CSV table of N, CA and C and ligand atoms in Angstrom, one decimal:
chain,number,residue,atom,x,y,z
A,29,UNK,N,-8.9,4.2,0.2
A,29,UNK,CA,-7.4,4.1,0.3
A,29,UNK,C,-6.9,4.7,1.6
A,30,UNK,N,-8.1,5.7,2.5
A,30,UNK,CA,-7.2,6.2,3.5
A,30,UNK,C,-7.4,5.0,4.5
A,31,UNK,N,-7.7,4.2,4.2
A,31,UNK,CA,-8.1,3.0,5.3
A,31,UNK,C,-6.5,1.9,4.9
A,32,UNK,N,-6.4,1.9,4.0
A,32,UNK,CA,-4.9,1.5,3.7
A,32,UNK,C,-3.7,1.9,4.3
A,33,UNK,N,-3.9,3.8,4.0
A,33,UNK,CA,-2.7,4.3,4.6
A,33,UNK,C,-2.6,4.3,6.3
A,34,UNK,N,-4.0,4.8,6.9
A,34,UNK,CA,-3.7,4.4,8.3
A,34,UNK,C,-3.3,2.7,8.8
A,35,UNK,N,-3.6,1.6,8.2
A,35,UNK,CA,-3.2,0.8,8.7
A,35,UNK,C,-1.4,0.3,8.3
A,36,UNK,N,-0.9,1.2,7.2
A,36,UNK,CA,0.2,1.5,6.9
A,36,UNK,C,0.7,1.8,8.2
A,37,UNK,N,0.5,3.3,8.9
A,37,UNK,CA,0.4,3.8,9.9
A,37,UNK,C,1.2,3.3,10.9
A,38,UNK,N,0.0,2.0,11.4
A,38,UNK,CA,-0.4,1.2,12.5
A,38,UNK,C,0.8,0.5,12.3
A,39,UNK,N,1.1,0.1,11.1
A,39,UNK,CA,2.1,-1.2,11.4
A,39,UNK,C,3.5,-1.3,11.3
A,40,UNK,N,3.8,0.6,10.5
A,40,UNK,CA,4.8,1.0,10.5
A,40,UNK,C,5.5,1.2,12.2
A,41,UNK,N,4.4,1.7,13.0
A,41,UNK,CA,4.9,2.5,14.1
A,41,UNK,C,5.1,0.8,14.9
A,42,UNK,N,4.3,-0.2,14.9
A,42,UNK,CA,4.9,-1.6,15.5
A,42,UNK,C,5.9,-1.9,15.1
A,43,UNK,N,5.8,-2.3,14.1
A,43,UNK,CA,7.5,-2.3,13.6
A,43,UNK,C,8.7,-1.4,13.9
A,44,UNK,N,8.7,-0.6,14.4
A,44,UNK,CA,9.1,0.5,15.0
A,44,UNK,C,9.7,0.5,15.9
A,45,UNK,N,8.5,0.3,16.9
A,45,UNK,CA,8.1,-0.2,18.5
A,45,UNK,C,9.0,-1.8,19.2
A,46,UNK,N,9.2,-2.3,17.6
A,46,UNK,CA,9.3,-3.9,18.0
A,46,UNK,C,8.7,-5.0,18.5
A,47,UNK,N,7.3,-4.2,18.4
A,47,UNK,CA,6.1,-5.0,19.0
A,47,UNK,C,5.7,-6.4,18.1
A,48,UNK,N,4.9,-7.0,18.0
A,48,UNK,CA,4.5,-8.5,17.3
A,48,UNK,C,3.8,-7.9,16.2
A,49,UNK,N,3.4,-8.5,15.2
A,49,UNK,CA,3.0,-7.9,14.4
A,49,UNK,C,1.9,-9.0,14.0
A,50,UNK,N,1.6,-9.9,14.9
A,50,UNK,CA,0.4,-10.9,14.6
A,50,UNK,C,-1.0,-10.4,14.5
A,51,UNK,N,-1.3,-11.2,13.5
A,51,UNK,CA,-2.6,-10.1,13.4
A,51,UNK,C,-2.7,-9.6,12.5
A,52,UNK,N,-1.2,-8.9,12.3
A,52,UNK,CA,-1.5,-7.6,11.4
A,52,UNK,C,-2.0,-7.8,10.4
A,53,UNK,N,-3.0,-7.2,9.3
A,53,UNK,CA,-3.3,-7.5,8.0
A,53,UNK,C,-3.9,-6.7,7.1
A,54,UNK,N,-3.8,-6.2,6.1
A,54,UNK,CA,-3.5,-5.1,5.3
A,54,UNK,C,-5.3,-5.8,4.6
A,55,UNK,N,-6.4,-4.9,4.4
A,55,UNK,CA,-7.8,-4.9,4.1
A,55,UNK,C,-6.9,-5.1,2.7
A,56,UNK,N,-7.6,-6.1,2.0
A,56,UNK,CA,-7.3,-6.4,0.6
A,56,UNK,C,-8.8,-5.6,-0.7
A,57,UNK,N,-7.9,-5.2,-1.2
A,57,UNK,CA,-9.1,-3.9,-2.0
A,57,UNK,C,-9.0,-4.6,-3.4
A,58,UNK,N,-9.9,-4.7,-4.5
A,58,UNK,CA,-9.6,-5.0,-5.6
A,58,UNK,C,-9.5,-3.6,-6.4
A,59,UNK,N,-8.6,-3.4,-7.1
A,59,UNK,CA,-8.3,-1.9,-7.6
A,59,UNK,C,-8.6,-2.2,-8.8
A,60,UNK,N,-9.0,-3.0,-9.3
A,60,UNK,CA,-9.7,-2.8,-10.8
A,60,UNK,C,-10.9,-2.6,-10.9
A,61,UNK,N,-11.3,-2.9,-9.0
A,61,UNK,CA,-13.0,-2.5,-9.4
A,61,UNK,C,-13.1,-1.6,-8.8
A,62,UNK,N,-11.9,-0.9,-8.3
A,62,UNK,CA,-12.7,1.1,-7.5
A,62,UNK,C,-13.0,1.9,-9.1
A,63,UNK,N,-13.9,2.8,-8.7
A,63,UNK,CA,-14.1,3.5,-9.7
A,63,UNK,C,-13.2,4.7,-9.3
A,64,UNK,N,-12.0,5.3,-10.3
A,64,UNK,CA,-11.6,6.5,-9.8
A,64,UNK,C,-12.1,7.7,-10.5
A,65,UNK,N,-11.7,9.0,-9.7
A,65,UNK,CA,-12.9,10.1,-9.9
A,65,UNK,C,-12.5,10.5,-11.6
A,66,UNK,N,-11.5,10.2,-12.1
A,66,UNK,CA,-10.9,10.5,-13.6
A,66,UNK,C,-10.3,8.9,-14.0
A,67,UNK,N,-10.7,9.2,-15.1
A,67,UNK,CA,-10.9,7.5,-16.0
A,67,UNK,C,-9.2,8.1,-16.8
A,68,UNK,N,-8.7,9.0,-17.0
A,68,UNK,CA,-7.3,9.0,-17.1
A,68,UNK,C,-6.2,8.2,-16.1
A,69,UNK,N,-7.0,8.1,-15.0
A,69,UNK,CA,-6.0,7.8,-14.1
A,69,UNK,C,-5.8,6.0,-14.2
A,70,UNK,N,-6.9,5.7,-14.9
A,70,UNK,CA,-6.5,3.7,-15.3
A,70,UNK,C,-5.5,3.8,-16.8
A,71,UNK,N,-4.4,4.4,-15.9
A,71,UNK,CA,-3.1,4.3,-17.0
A,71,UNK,C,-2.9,2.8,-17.2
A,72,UNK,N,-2.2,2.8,-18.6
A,72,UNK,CA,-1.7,1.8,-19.4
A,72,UNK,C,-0.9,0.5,-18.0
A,73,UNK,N,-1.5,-0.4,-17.4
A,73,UNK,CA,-0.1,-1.0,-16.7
A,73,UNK,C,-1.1,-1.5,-15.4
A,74,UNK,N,-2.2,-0.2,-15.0
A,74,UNK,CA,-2.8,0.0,-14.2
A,74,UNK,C,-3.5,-1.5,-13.5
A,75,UNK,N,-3.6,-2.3,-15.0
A,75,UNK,CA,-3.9,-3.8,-14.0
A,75,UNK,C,-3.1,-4.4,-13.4
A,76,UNK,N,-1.9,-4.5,-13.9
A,76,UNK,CA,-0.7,-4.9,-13.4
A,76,UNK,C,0.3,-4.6,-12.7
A,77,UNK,N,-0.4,-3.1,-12.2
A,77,UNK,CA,0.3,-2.7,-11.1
A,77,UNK,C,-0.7,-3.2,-10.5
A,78,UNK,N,-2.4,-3.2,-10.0
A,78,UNK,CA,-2.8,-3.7,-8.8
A,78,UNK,C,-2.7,-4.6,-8.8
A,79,UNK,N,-2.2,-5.7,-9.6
A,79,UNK,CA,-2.0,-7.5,-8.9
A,79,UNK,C,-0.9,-7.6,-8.6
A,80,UNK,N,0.0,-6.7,-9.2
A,80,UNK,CA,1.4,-7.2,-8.0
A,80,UNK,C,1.5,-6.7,-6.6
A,81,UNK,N,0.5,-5.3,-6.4
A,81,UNK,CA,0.2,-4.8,-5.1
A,81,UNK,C,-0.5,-5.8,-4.5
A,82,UNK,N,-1.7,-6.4,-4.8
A,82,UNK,CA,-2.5,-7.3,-4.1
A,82,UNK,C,-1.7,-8.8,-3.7
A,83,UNK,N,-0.6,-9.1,-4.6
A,83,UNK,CA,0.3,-10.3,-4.2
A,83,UNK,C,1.1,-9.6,-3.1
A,84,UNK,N,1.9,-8.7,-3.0
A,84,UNK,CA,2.6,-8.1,-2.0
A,84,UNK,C,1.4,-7.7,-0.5
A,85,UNK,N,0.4,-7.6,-0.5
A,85,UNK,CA,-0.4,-7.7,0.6
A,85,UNK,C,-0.7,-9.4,0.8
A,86,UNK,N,-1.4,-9.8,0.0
A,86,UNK,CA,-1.5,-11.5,0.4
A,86,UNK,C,0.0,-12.0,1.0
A,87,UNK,N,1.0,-11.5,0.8
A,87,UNK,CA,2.2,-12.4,1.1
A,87,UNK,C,2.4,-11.4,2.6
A,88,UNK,N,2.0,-10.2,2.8
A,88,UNK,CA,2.0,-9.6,4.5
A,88,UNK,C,1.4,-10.1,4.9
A,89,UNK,N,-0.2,-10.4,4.7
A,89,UNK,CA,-0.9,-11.0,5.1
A,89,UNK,C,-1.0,-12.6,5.9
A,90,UNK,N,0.1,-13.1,5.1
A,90,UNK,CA,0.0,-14.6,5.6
A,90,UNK,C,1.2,-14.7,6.3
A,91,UNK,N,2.2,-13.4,6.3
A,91,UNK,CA,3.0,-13.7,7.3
A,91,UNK,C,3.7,-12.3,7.4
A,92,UNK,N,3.0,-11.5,8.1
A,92,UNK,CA,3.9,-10.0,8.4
A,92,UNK,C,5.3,-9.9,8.8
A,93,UNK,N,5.9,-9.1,8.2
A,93,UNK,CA,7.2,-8.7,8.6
A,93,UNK,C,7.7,-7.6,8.0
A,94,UNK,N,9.2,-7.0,8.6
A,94,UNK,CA,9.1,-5.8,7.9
A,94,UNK,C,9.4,-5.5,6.5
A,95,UNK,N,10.5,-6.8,5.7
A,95,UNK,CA,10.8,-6.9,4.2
A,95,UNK,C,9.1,-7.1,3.5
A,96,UNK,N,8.6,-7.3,4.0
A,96,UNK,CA,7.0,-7.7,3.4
A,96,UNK,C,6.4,-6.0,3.3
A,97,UNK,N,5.9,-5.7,5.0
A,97,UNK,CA,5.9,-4.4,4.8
A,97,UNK,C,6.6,-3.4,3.8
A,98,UNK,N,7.8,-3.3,3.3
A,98,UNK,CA,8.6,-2.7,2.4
A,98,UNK,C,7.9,-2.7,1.2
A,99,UNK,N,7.9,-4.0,1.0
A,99,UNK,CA,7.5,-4.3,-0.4
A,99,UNK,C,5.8,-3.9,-0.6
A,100,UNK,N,4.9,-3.8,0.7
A,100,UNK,CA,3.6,-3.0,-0.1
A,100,UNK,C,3.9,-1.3,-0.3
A,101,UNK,N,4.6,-0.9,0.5
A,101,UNK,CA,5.3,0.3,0.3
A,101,UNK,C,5.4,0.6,-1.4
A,102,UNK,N,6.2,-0.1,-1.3
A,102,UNK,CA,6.7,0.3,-2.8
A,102,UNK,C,5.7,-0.3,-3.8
A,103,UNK,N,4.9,-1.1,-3.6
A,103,UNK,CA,3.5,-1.2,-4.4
A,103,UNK,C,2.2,0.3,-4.8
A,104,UNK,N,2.3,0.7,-3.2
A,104,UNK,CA,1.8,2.1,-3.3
A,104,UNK,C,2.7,2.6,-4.1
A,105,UNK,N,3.6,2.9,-3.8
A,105,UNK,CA,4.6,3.9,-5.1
A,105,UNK,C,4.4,3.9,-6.2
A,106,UNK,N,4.8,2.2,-7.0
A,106,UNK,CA,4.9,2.1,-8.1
A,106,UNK,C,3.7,2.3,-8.9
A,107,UNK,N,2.6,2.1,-8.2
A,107,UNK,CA,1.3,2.6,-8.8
A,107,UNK,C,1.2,4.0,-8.8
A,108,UNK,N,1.0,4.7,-8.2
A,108,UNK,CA,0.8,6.4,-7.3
A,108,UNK,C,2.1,7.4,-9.0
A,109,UNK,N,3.2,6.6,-9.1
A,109,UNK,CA,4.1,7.1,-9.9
A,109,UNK,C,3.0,7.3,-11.1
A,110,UNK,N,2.6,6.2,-11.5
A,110,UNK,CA,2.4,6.4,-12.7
A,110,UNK,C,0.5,7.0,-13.0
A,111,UNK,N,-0.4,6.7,-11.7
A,111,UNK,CA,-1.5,6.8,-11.8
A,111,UNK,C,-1.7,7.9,-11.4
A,112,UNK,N,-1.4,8.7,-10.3
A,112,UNK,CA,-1.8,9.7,-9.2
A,112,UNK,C,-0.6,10.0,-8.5
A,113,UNK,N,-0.2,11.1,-8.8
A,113,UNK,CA,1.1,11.5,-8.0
A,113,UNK,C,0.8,12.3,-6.8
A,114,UNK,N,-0.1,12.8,-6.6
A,114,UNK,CA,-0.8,13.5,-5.5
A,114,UNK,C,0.2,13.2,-4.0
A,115,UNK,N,-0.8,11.7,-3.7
A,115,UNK,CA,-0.3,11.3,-2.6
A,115,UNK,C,1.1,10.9,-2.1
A,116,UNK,N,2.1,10.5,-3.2
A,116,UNK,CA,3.4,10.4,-2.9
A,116,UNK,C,3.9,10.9,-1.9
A,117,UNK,N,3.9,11.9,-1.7
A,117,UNK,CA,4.6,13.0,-0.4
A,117,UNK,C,4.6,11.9,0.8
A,118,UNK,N,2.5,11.8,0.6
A,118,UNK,CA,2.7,11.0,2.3
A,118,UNK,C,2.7,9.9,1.9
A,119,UNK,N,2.8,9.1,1.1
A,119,UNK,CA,3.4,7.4,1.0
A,119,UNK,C,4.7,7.3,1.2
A,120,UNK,N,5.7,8.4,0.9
A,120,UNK,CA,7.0,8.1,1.4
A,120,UNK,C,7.5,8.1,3.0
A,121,UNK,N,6.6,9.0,3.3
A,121,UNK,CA,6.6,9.1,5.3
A,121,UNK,C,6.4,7.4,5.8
A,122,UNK,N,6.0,6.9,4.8
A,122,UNK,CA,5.1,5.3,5.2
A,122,UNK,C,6.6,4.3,5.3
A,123,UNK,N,7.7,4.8,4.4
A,123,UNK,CA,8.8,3.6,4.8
A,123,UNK,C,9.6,3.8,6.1
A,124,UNK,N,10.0,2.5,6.1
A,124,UNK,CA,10.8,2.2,7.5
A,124,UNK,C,12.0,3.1,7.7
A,125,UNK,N,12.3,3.4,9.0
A,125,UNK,CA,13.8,4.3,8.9
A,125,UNK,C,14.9,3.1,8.7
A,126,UNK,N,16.2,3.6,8.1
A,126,UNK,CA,17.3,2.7,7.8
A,126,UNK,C,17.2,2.3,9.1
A,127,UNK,N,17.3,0.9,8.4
A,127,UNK,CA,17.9,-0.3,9.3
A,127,UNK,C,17.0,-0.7,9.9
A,128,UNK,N,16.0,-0.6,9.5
A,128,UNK,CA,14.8,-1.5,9.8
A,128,UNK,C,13.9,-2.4,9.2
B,230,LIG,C1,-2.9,-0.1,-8.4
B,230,LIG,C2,-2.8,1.3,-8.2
B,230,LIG,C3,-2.8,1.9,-6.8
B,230,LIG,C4,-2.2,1.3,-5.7
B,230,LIG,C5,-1.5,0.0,-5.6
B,230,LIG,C6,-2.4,2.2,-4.6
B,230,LIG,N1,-3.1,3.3,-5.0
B,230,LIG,FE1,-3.6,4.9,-3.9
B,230,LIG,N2,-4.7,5.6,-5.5
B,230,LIG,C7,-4.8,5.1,-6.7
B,230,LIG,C8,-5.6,5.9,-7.6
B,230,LIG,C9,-6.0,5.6,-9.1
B,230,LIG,C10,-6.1,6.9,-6.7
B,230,LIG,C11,-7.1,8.0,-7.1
B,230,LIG,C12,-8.5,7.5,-6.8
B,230,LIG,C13,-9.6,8.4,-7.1
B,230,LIG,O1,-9.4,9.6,-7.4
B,230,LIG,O2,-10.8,7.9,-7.1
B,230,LIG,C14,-5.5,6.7,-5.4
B,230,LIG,C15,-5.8,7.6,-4.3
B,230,LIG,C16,-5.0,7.5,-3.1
B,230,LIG,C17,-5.1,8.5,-2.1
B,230,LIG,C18,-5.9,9.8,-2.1
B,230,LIG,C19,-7.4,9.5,-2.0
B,230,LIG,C20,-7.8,8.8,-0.8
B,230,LIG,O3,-8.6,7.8,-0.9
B,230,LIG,O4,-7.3,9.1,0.3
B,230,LIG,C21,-4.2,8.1,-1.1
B,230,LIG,C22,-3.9,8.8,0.2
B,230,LIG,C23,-3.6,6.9,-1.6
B,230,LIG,N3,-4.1,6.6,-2.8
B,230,LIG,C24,-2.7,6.2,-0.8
B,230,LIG,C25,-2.3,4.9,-1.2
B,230,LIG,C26,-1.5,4.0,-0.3
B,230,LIG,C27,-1.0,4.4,1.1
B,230,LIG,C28,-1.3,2.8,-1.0
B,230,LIG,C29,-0.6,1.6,-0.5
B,230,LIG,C30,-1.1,1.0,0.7
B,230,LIG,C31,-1.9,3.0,-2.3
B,230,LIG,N4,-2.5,4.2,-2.4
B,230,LIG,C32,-1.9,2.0,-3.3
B,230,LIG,C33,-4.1,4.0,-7.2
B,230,LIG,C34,-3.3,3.1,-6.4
């Protein structure tokens, strides 16, 4: 997943920048097959949160922008809330500043 967040990173700061965002494309991970280090952490939903995340990357993927970007954002979230709250802190650094 830190291969996620740095390309998070990458595409936050273009977007940023105002640069092109062609190209960009978010490594698509299947999250029902990572093994995580605690089997508590495949909360109740846990499938269902990774296919709506993996649809919100397939739809960056086929055509980046920053409403798109937002929305894997908040895919990280919505999973991380209920599975692993750890990382939150730095997934919130991951959204765009107002008005972007
Ligand atoms: C469908 C659920 C889900 C989604 C979506 C998800 N995560 Fe995670 N993430 C997890 C779980 C579960 C762990 C703990 C894994 C373990 O301990 O093996 C984790 C671990 C992490 C970690 C700490 C471990 C590591 O590999 O560095 C970071 C940072 C992280 N996620 C960031 C992100 C970011 C950024 C996104 C969005 C691009 C994201 N996650 C999307 C469930 C998810």
């Amino acid at each position: 997943m830190r291969v996620l967040d740095a390309e998070l990173l990458d595409f936050r700061g273009r977007l940023i920048e105002g640069e092109s965002l062609d190209g960009a494309r978010f490594s698509e991970y299947r999250f029902t097959e990572l093994e995580p280090t605690d089997s508590t952490m495949l909360v109740d939903g846990f499938q269902a949160l990774s296919m709506a995340f993996e649809r919100h990357v397939a739809e960056f993927n086929a055509a980046p922008d920053a409403e798109k970007y937002a929305a894997v954002v908040g895919g990280c979230e919505a999973c991380h809330m209920r599975s692993c709250p750890g990382p939150l802190e730095r997934i919130a650094k991951r959204h765009l500043p107002d008005g972007q």
